[in-house]
Coordinates of C-alpha atoms in Angstrom, one line a residue:
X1 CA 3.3 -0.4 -2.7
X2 CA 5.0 1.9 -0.2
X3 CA 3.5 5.7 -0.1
X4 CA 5.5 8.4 1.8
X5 CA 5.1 12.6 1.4
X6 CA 5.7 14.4 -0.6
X7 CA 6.6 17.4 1.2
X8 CA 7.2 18.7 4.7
X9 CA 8.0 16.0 7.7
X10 CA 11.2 14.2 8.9
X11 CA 11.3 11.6 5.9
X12 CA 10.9 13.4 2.5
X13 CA 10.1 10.3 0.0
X14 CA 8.9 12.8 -2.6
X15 CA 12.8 14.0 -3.6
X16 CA 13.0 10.4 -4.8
X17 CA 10.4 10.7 -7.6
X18 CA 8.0 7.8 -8.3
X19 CA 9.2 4.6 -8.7
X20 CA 8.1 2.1 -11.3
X21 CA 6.8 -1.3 -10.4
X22 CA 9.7 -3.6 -11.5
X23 CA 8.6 -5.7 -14.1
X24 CA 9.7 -8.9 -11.9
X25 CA 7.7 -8.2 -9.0
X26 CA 10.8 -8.4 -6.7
X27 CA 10.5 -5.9 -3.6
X28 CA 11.9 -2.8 -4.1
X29 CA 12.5 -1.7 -0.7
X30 CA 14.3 2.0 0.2
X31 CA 15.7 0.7 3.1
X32 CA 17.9 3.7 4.2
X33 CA 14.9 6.2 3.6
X34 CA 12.9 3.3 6.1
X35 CA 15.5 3.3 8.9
X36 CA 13.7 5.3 11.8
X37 CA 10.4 6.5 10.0
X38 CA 7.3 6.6 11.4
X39 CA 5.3 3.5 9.7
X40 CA 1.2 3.5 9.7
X41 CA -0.8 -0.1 9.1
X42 CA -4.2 -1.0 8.6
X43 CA -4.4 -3.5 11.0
X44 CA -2.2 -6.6 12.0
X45 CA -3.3 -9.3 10.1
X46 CA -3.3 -7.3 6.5
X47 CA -1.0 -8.8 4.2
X48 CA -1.0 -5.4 1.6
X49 CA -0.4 -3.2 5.2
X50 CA 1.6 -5.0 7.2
X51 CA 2.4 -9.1 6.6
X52 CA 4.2 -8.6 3.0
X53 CA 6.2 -5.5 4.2
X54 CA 7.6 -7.4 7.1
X55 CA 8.3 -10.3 5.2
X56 CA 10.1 -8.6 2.4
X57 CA 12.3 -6.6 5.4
X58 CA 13.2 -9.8 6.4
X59 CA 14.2 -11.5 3.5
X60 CA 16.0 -8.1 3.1
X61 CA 18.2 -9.2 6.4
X62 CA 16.1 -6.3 8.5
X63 CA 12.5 -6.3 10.3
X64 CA 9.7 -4.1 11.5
X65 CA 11.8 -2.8 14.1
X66 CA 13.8 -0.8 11.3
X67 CA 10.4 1.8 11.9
X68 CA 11.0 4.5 15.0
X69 CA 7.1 4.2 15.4
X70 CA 4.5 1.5 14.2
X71 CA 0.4 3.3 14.3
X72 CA -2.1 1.4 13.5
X73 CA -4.9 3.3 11.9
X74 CA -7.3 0.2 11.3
X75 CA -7.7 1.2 7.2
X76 CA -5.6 1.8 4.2
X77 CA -7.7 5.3 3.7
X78 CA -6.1 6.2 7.8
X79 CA -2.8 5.2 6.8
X80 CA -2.7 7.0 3.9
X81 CA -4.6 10.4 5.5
X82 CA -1.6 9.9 8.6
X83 CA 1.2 10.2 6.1
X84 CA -0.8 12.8 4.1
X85 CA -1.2 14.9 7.5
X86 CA 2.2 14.2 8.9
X87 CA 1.3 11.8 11.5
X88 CA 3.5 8.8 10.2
X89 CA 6.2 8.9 7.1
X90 CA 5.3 6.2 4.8
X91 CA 2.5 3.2 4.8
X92 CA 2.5 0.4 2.7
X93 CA -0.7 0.2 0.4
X94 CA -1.9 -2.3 -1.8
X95 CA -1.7 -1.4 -5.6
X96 CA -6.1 -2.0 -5.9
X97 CA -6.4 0.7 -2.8
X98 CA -3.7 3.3 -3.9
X99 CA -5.4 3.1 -7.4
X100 CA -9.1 4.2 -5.6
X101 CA -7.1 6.6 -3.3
X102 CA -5.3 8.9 -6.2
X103 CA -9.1 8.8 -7.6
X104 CA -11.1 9.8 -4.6
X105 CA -9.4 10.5 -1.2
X106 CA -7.6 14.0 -1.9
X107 CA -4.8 13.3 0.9
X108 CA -3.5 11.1 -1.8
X109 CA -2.2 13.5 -3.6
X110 CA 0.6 14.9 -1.2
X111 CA 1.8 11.2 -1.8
X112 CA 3.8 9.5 -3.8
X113 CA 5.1 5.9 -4.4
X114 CA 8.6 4.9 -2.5
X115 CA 9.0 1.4 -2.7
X116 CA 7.2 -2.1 -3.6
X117 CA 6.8 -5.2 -1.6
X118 CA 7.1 -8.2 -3.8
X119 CA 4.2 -9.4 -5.9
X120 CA 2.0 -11.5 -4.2
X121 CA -1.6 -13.3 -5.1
X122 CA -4.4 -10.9 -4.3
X123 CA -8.0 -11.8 -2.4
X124 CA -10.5 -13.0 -4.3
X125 CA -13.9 -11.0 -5.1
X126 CA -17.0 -12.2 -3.6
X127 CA -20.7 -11.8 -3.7
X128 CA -23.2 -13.6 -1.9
X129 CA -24.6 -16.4 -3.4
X130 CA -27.9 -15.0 -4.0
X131 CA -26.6 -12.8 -6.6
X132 CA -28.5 -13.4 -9.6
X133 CA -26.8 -15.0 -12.4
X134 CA -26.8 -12.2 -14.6
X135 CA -24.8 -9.8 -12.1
X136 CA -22.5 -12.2 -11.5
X137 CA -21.9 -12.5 -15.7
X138 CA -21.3 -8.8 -15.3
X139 CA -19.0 -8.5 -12.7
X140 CA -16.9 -11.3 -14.2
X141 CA -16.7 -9.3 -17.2
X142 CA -15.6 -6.1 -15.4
X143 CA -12.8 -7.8 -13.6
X144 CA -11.6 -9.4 -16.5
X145 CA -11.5 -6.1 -18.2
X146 CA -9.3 -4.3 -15.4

């Protein structure tokens, strides 16, 4: 998932309106709206922040370079305060993060949803192994039920 402002800044993402995620989990990528914007990442080796993005640019026939300026911010929450502040133009955010961002970090909502990288398997949830049985039974049952 792609987040760019909504307002103000040289890229305005927000005059495209929110854009659904397609149904076949192919990457929706605005490429021309991309083209010489100012990109903020969690960190190098995130797949949701960096990995799919540049992946899906490349199977799109571009690559990172189509950003002016690559920040890392070392966490979704900075990426998505840079774009929210004007520091960057659009981040890419995993769908689980975005989700607990438009619920509790208020920069989230100058920000809207541009694009999708392609669907990919998520990381699993773990708890340490002293967890007692019962929790576990719980949080089982919680993640089924999101």
């Amino acid at each position: 998932e792609m987040s760019g402002r909504t307002e103000g800044g040289a890229v305005e993402y927000g005059q495209a309106g929110r854009i659904p995620a397609p149904a076949d989990g192919r990457a929706v990528l605005p490429l021309e709206r991309l083209r010489g914007a100012r990109f903020a990442f969690n960190g190098p080796d995130s797949m949701s922040g960096l990995i799919a993005l540049s992946r899906d640019l490349e199977a799109a026939g571009e690559g990172i370079g189509i950003f002016s300026q690559r920040i890392e911010t070392g966490a979704h929450r900075a990426s998505l305060r840079a774009v929210a502040a004007g520091e960057a133009d659009v981040a890419a955010i995993d769908c689980r993060s975005w989700m607990l961002a438009r619920r509790f970090e208020p920069a989230a909502r100058a920000l809207e949803v541009v694009g999708w990288t392609a669907r990919r398997k998520g990381l699993p949830y773990i708890t340490a192994r002293a967890t007692p049985p019962a929790t576990v039974a719980v949080l089982r049952e919680i993640l089924r039920a999101l």
